[in-house]
Coordinates of C-alpha atoms in Angstrom, one line a residue:
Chain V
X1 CA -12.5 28.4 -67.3
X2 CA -15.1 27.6 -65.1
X3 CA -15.3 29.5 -61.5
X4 CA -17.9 26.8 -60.5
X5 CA -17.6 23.5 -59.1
X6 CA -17.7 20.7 -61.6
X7 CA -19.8 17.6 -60.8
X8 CA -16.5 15.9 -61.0
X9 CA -14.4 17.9 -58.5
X10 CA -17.9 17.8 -56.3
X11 CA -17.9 13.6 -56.5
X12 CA -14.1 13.9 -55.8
X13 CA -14.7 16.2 -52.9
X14 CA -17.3 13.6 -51.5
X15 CA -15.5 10.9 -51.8
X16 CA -12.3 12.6 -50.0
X17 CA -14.7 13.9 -46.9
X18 CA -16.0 10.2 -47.2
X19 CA -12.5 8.9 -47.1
X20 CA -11.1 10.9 -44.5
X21 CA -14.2 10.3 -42.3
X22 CA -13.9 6.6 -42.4
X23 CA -10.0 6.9 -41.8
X24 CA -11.1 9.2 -38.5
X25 CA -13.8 6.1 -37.1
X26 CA -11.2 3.4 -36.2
X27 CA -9.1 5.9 -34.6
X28 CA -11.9 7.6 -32.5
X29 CA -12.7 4.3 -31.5
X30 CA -9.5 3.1 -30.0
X31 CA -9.6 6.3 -28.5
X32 CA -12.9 6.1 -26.7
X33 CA -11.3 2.3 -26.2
X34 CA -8.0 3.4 -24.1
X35 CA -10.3 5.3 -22.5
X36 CA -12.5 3.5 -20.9
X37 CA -9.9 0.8 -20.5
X38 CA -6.5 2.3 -20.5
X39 CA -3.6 0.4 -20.6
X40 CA -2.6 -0.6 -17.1
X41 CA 1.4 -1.0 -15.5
X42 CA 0.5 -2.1 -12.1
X43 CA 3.1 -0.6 -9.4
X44 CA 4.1 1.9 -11.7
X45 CA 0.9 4.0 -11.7
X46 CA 0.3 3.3 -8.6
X47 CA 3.4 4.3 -7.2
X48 CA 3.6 7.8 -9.3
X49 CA 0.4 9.1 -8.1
X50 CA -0.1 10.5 -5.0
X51 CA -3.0 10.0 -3.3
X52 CA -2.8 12.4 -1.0
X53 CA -3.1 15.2 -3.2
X54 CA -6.7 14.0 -4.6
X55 CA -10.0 15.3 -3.3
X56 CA -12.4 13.7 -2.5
X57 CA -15.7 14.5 -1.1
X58 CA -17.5 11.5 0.0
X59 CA -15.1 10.1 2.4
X60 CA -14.2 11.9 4.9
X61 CA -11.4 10.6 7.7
X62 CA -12.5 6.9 6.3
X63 CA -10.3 5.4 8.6
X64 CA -12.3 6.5 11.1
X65 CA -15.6 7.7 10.0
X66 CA -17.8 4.5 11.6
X67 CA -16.7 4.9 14.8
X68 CA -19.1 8.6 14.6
X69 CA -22.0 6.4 16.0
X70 CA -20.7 4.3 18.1
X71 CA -20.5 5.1 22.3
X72 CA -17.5 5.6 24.0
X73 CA -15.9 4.0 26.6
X74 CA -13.1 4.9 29.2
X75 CA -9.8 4.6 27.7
X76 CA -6.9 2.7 30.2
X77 CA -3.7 1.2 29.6
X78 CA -0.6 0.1 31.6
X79 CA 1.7 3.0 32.0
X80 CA 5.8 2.0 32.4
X81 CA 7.9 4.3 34.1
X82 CA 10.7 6.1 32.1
X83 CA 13.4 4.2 32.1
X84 CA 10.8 1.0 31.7
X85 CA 9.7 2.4 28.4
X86 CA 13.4 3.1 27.0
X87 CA 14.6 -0.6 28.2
X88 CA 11.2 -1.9 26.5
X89 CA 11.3 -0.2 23.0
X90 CA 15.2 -0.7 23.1
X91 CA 14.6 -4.5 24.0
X92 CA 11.8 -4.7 21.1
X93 CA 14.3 -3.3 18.8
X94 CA 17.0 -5.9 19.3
X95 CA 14.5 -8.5 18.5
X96 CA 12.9 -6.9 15.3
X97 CA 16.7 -6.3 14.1
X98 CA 17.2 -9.6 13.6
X99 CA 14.6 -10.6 11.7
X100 CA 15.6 -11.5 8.1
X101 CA 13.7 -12.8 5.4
X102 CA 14.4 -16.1 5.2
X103 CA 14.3 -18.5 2.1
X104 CA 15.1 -22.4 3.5
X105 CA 12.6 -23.1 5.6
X106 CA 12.7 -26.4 7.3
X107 CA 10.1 -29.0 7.0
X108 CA 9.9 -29.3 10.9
X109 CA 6.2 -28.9 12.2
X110 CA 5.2 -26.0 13.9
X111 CA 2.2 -25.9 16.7
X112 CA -0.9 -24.3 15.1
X113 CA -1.7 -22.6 18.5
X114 CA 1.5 -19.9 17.2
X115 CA -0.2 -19.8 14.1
X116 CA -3.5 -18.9 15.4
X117 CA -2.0 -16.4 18.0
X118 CA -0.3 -14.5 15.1
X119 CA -3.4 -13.9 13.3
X120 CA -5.0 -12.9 16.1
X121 CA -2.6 -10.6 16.5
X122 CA -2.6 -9.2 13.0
X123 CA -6.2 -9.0 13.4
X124 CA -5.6 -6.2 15.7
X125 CA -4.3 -3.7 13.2
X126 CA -6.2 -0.5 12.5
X127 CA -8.3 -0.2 9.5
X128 CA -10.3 2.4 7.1
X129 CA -13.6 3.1 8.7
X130 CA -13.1 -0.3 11.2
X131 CA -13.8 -2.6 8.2
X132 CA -10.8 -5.4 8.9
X133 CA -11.1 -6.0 5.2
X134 CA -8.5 -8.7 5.5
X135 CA -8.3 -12.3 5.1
X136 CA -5.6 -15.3 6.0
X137 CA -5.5 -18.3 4.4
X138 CA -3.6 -20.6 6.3
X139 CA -2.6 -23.6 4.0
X140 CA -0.9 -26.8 5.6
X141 CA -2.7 -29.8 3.3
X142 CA 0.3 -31.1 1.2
X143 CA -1.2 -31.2 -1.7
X144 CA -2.6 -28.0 -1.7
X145 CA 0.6 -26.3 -0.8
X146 CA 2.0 -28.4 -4.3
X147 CA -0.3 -26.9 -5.9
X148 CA 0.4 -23.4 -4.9
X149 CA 4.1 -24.1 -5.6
X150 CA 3.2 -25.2 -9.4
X151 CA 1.1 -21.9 -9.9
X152 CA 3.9 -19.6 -8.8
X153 CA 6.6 -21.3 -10.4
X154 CA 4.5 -21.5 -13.7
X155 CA 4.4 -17.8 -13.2
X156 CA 7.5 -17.1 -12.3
X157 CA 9.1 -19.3 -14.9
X158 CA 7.5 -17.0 -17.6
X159 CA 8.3 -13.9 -16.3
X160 CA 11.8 -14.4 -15.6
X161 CA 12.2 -15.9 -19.3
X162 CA 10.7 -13.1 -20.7
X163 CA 12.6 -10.4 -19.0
X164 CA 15.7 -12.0 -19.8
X165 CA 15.0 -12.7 -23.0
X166 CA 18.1 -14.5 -24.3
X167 CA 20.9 -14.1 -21.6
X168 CA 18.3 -16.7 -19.9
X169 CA 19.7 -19.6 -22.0
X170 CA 22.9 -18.5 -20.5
X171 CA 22.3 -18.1 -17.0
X172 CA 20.0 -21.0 -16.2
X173 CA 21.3 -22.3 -13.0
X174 CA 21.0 -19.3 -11.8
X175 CA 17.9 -18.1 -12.9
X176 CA 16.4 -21.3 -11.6
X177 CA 17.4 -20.2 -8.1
X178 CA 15.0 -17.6 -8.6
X179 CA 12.2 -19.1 -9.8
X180 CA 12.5 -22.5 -8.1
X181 CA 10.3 -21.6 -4.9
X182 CA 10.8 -24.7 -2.6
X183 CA 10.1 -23.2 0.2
X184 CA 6.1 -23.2 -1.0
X185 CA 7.0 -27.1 -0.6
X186 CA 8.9 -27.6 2.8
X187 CA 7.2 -25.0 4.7
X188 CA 5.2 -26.5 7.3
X189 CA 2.7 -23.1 7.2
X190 CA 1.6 -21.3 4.1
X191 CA -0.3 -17.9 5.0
X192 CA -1.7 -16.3 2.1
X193 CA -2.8 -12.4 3.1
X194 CA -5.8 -11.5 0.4
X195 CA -7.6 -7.9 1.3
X196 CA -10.9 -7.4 0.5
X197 CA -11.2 -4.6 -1.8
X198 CA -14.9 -3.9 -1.1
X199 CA -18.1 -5.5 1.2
X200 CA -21.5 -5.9 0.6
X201 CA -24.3 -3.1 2.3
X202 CA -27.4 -4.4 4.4
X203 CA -29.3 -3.5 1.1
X204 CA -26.9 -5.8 -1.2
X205 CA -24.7 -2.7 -2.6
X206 CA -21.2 -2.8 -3.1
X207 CA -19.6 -0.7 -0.6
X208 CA -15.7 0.3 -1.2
X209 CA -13.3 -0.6 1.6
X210 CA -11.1 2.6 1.2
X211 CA -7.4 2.3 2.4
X212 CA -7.7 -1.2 2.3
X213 CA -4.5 -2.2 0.4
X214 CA -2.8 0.2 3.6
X215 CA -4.7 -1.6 6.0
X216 CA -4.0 -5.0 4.9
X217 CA -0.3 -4.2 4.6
X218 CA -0.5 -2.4 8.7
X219 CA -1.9 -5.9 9.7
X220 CA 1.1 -7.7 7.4
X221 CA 3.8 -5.5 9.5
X222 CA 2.2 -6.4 12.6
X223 CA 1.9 -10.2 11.8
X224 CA 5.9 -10.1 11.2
X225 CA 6.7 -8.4 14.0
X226 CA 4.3 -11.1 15.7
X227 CA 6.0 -13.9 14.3
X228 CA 9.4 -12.9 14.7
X229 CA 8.7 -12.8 18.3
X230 CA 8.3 -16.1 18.3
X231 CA 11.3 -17.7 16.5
X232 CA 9.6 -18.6 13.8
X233 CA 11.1 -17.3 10.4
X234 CA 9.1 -15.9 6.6
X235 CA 9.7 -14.2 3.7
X236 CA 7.5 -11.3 2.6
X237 CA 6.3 -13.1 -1.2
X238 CA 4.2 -11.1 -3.6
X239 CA 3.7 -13.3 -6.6
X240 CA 3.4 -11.7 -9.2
X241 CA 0.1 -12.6 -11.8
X242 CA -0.8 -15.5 -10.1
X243 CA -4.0 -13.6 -7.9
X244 CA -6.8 -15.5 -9.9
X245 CA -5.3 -18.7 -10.4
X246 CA -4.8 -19.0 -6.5
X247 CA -8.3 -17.6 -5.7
X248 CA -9.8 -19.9 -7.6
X249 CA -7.8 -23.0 -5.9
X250 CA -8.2 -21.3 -2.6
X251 CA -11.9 -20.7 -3.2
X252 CA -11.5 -17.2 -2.0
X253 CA -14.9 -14.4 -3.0
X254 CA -14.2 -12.2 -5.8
X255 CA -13.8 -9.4 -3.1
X256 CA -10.8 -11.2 -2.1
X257 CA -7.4 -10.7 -3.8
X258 CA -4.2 -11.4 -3.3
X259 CA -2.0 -9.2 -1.3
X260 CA 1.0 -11.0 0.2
X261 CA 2.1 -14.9 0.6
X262 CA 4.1 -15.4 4.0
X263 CA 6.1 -19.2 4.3
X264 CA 6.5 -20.0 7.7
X265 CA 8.2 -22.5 9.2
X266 CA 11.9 -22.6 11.4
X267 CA 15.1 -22.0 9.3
X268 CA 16.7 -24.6 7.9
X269 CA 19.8 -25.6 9.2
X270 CA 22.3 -24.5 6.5
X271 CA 20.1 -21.4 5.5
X272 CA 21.8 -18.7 4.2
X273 CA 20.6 -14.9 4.0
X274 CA 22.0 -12.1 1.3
X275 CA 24.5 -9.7 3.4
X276 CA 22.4 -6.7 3.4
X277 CA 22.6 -3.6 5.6
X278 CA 20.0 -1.6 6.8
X279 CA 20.0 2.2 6.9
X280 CA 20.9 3.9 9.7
X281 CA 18.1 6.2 11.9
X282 CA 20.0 9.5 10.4
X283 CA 19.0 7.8 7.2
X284 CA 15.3 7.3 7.8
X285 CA 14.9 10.0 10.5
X286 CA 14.1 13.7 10.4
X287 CA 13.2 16.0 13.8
X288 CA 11.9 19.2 13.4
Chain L
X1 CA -18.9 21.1 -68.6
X2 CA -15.5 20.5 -67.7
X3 CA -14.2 17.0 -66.3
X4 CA -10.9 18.4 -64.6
X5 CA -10.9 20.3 -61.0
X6 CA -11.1 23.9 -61.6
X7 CA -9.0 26.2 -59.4
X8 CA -11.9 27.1 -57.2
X9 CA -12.4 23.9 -56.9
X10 CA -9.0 23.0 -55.9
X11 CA -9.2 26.2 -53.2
X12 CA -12.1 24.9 -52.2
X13 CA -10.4 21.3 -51.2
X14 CA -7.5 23.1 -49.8
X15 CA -10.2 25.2 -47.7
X16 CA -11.8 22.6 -46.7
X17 CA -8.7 20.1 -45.8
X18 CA -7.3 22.7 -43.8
X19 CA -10.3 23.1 -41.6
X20 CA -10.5 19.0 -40.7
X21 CA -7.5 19.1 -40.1
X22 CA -7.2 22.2 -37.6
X23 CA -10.6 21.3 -36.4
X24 CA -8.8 18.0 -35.7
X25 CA -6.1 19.2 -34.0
X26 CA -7.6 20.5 -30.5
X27 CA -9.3 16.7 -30.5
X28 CA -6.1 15.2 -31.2
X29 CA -4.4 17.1 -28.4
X30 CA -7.0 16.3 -26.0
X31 CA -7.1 12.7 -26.3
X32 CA -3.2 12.8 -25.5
X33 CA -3.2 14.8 -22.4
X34 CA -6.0 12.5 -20.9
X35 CA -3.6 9.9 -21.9
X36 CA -0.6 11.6 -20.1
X37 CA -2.9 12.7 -17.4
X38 CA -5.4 10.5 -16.4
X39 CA -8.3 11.8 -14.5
X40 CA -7.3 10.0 -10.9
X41 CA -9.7 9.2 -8.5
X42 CA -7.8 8.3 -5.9
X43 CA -8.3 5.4 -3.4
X44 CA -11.4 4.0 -5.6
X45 CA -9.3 3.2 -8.5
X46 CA -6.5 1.6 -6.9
X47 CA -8.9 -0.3 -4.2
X48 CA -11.0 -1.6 -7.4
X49 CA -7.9 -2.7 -9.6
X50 CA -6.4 -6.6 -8.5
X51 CA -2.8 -5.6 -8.9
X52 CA -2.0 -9.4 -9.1
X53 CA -3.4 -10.2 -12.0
X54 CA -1.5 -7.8 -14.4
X55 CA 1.4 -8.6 -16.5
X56 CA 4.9 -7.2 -15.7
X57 CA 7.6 -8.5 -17.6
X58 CA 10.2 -5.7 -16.2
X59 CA 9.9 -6.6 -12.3
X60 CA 10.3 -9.6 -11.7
X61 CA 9.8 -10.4 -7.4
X62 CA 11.0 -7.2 -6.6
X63 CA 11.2 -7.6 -3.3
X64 CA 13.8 -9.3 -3.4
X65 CA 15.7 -8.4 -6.4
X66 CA 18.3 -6.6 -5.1
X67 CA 19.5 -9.0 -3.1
X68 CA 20.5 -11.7 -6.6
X69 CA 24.1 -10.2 -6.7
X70 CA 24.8 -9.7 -2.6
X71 CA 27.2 -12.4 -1.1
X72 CA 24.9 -15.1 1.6
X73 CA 25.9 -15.5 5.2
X74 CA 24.9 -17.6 7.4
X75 CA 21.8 -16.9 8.9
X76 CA 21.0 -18.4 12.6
X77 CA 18.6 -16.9 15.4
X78 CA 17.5 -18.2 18.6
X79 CA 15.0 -20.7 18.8
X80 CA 12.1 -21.9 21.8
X81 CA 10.6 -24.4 23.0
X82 CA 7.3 -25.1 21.6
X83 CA 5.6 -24.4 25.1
X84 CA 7.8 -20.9 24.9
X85 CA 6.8 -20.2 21.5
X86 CA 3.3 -20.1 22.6
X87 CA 3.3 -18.7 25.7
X88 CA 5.0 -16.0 23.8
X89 CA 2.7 -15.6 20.9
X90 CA 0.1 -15.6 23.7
X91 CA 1.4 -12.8 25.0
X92 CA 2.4 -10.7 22.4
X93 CA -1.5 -11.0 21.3
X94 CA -2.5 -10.1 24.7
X95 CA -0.4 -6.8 24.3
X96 CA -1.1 -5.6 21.0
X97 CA -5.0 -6.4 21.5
X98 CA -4.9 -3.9 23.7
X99 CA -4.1 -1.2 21.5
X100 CA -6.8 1.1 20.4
X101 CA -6.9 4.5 18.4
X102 CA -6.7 7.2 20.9
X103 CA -7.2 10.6 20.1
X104 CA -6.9 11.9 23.3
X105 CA -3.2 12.5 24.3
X106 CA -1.7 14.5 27.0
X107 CA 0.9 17.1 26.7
X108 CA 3.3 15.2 29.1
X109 CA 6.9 15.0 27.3
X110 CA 7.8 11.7 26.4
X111 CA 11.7 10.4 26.2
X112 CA 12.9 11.1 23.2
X113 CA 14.9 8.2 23.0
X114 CA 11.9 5.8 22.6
X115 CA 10.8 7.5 20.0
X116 CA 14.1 7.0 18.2
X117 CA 14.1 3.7 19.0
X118 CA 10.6 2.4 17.5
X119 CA 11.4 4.0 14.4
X120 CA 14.5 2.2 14.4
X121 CA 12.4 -0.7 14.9
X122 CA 10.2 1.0 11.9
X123 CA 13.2 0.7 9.8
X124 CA 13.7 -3.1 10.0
X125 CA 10.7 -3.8 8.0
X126 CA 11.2 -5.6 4.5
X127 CA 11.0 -3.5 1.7
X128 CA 10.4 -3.8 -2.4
X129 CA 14.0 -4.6 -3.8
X130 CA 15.2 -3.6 -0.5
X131 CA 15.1 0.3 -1.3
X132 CA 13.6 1.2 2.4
X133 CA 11.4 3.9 0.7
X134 CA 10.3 5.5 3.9
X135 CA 11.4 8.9 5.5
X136 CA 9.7 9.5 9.4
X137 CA 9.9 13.1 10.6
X138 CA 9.3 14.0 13.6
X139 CA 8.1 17.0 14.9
X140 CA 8.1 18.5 18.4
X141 CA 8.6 22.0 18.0
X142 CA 5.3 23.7 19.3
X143 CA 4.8 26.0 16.2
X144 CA 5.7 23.1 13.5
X145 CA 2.8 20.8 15.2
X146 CA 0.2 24.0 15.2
X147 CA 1.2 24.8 11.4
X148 CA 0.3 21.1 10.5
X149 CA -2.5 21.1 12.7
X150 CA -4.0 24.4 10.9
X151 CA -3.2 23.2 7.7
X152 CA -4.9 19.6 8.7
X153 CA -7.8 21.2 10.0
X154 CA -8.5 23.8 7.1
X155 CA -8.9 20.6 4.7
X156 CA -10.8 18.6 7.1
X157 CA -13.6 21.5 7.5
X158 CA -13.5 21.9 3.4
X159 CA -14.1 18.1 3.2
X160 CA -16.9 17.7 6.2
X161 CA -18.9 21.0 4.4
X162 CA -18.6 19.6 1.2
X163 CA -19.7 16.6 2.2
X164 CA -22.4 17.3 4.6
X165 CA -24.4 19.9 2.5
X166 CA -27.3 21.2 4.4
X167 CA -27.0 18.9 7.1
X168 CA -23.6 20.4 8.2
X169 CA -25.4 23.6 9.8
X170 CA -27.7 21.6 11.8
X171 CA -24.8 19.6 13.0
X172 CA -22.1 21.7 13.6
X173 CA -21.5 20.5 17.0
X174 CA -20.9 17.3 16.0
X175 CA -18.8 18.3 13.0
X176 CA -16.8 20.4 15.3
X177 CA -15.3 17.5 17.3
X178 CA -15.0 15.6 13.6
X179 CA -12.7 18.2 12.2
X180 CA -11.0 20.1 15.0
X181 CA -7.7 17.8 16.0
X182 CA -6.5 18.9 19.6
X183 CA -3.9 16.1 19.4
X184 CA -2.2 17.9 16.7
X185 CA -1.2 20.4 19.4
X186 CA -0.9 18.3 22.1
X187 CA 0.5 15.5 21.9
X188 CA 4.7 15.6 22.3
X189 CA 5.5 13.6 18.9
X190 CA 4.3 14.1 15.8
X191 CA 5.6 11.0 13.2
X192 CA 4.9 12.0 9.4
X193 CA 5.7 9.1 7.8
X194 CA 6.7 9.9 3.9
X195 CA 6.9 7.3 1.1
X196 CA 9.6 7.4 -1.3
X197 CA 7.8 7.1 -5.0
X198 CA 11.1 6.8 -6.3
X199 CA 15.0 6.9 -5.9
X200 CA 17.5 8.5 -8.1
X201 CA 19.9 6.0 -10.2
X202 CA 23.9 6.7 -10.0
X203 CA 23.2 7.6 -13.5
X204 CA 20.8 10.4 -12.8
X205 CA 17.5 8.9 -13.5
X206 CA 14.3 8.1 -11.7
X207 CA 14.4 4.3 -10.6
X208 CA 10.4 3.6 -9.3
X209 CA 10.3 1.8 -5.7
X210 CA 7.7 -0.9 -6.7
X211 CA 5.8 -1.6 -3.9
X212 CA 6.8 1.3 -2.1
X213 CA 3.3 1.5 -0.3
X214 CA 3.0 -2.0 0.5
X215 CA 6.7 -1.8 2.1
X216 CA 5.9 1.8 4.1
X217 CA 2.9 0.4 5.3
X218 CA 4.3 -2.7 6.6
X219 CA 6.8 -0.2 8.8
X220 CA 4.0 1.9 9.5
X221 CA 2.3 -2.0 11.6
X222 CA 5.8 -2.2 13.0
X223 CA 6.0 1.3 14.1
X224 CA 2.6 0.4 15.9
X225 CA 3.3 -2.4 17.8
X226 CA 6.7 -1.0 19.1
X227 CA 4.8 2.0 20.4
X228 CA 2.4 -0.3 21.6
X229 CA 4.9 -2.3 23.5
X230 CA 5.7 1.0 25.4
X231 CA 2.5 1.8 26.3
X232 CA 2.2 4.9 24.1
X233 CA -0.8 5.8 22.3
X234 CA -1.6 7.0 18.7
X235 CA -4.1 7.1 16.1
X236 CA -3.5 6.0 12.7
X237 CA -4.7 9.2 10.7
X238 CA -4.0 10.0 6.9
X239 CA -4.6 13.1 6.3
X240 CA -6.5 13.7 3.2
X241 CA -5.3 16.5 0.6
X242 CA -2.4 17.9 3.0
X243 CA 0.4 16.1 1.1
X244 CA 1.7 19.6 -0.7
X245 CA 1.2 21.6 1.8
X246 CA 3.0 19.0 4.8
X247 CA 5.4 18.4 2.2
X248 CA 5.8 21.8 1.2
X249 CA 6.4 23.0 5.6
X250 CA 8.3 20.2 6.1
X251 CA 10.6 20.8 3.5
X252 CA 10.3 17.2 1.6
X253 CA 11.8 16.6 -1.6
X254 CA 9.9 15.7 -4.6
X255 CA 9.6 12.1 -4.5
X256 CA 8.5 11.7 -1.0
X257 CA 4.7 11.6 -0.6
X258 CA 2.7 12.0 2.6
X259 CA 1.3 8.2 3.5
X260 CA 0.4 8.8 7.3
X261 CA 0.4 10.5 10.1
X262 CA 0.6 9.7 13.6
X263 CA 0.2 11.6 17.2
X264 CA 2.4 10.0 20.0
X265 CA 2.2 10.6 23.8
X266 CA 0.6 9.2 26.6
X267 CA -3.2 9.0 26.5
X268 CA -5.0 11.9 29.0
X269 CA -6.6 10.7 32.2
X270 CA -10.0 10.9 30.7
X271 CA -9.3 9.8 27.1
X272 CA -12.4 7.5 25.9
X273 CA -12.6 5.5 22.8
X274 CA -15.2 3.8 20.9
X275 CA -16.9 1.0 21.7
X276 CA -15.6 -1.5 18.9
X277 CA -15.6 -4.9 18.4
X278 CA -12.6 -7.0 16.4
X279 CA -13.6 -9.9 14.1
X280 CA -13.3 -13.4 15.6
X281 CA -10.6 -15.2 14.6
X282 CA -12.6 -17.9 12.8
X283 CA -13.9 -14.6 11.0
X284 CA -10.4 -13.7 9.4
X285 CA -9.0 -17.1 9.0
X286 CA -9.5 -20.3 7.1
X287 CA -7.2 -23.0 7.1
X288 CA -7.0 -25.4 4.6

């Protein structure tokens, strides 16, 4: 009996290295693969993490940091007596109460000049570092509003089907309430909200806009609050997976995408809103 | 010369099998905690991903999901004139245009009653599926506010050394009035405004809030322009790398993570601000 090894048992031992080598490659790759592009579930990562336990070195107070530079200027602003300000935010809170989002908008025109004020006024929101990284789209051409309406609902459609799989076949007329948007139709204003996730340096460079997505969705709050004031009536859209197709209609950079889609218009006459309740302050409010 | 594996041989395979295999192992494991944990970098990664053009099969318009099964009401609300409408839009422009970021805010007490009241206003906002994921506490014990502010400014001097290098002990002046946060004593109010990752099923289990930032930031515009209408000051700050150790004094549970912060009060007699500029409106809007 041999204590060596046999050319035989060496060719086998090759071969098996050989084998189990080659069997290793294609899952390395996939590997190195997921990792350089790992699979992505949009609010779901995004809504575990939490980004204020991350550090990070270069950007310090972005929200602020541009302002380092810049002189300053007396501050001033009307002061209310006491009473004032509790019949003031009291007031203010009556009127945001009632806002709803509403999902029949009537076809009745609406005066651009309200349009353009709210903007204005959503253009007043803070932002990271002072960069405004937002950008309304205000649609009222017809055709282009159609077009909008057949993107989403293309969209919609196939998202709906496949998360209901087969009960769909059995619930159409209901599920066509969801997807059937025809508010994108009758609405006399579309404004589409898209942030601009980075801008361009002096020297051509790509310069991140941090907190943007906050930023954008401060100015959204504010152009609400703005429009309710008004009378006018929306519905806080984000449609889902139709970003590109609409940038591309809309023309819009590749900085640009998609955060919100706001129908404006007055309510229709017979609209109807679900009976929700809000929570109460005891609910939402702590005081230490 | 023998054809057949001798036992050395066989040993020798064995030997040799084991070791890939163990030497595999620590690889192996590797790759799966980088899938589980993900380095994070935080606002980079979420401001370079376009969350609108991902596939989602599971949420489908979550913003308004809830709402499929609730009984609809009427819905009516008071309409104006056009010339109203206007005038009014005007106005409300003209108010919230004068809002700046004020980081100089007296000590004199403000009602507490307006501060309930603009978070109730807060709390009107829309939210994802209409969870409301937000949690405002408010501080105005004396101690609480210096705890924060301690904790606030400890992070703030890590991340200005860190990122200044050298330059920091040439500048330390400047730097000084960078990290060092006198409102955080100051001002009456505190608002810590939380986010709610994610609610807790009748069943037991973790239900994500999609869009839970979106929706708290929205509140957070709101909150603004109802302090704004009472002539308070704040300055939209987000502390960075506090989260644990707010959450942690505060006494937050788990799923609440820290998305803002903002000092209330009136602004002191010589409070200054930058010298900024908004974007026009033909900057932020296109209409098409």
């Amino acid at each position: 009996m041999s204590f060596f090894l046999t050319p035989v048992s060496i060719a086998f031992i090759l071969v098996l290295l050989g084998w189990i080598f080659k069997s290793e490659r294609p899952g390395k790759k996939t590997d190195d693969e997921s990792k350089t592009k790992p699979e992505y579930h949009p609010w779901v990562d995004e809504d575990l993490k939490d980004s204020t336990e991350n550090h990070q070195t270069e950007d310090v107070d972005e929200f602020h940091e541009s302002e380092e530079n810049l002189e300053h200027v007396p501050f001033s602003s009307p002061r209310f007596p006491e009473h004032e300000m509790i019949r003031r935010s009291q007031e203010f809170y009556e009127l945001l109460n009632q806002r709803r989002s509403v999902r029949f908008i009537s076809d009745e025109p609406v005066p651009r000049q309200v349009i353009d004020n709210v903007i204005k006024t959503a253009g007043t929101a803070p932002s990271g570092a002072h960069t405004e990284p937002w950008s309304f789209v205000v649609v009222q051409d017809e055709e282009v509003k159609h077009k909008i309406r057949v993107i989403i609902e293309d969209e919609e459609e196939i998202n709906y089907k496949k998360r209901m799989g087969d009960r769909w076949v059995n619930d159409l007329k209901k599920l066509r309430t969801n997807w059937i948007k025809e508010y994108l139709d009758t609405a006399p204003f579309l404004i589409l909200i898209f942030k601009k996730i980075y801008g361009i340096t002096s020297s051509g460079r790509k310069k991140t806009h941090y907190y943007n997505e906050i930023s954008v969705s401060i100015a959204c709050g504010i152009l609400l609050a703005a429009l309710q004031n008004t009378g006018l009536v929306t519905v806080t859209t984000t449609p889902l997976n139709c970003g590109p197709r609409l940038r591309t209609l809309l023309d819009r950079p590749a900085n640009e995408k998609l955060l919100m889609l706001l129908p404006v218009g007055y309510p229709r006459k017979d609209a109807t809103v679900p009976d929700l309740k809000r929570k109460t302050l005891e609910e939402i409010m702590v005081v230490v």
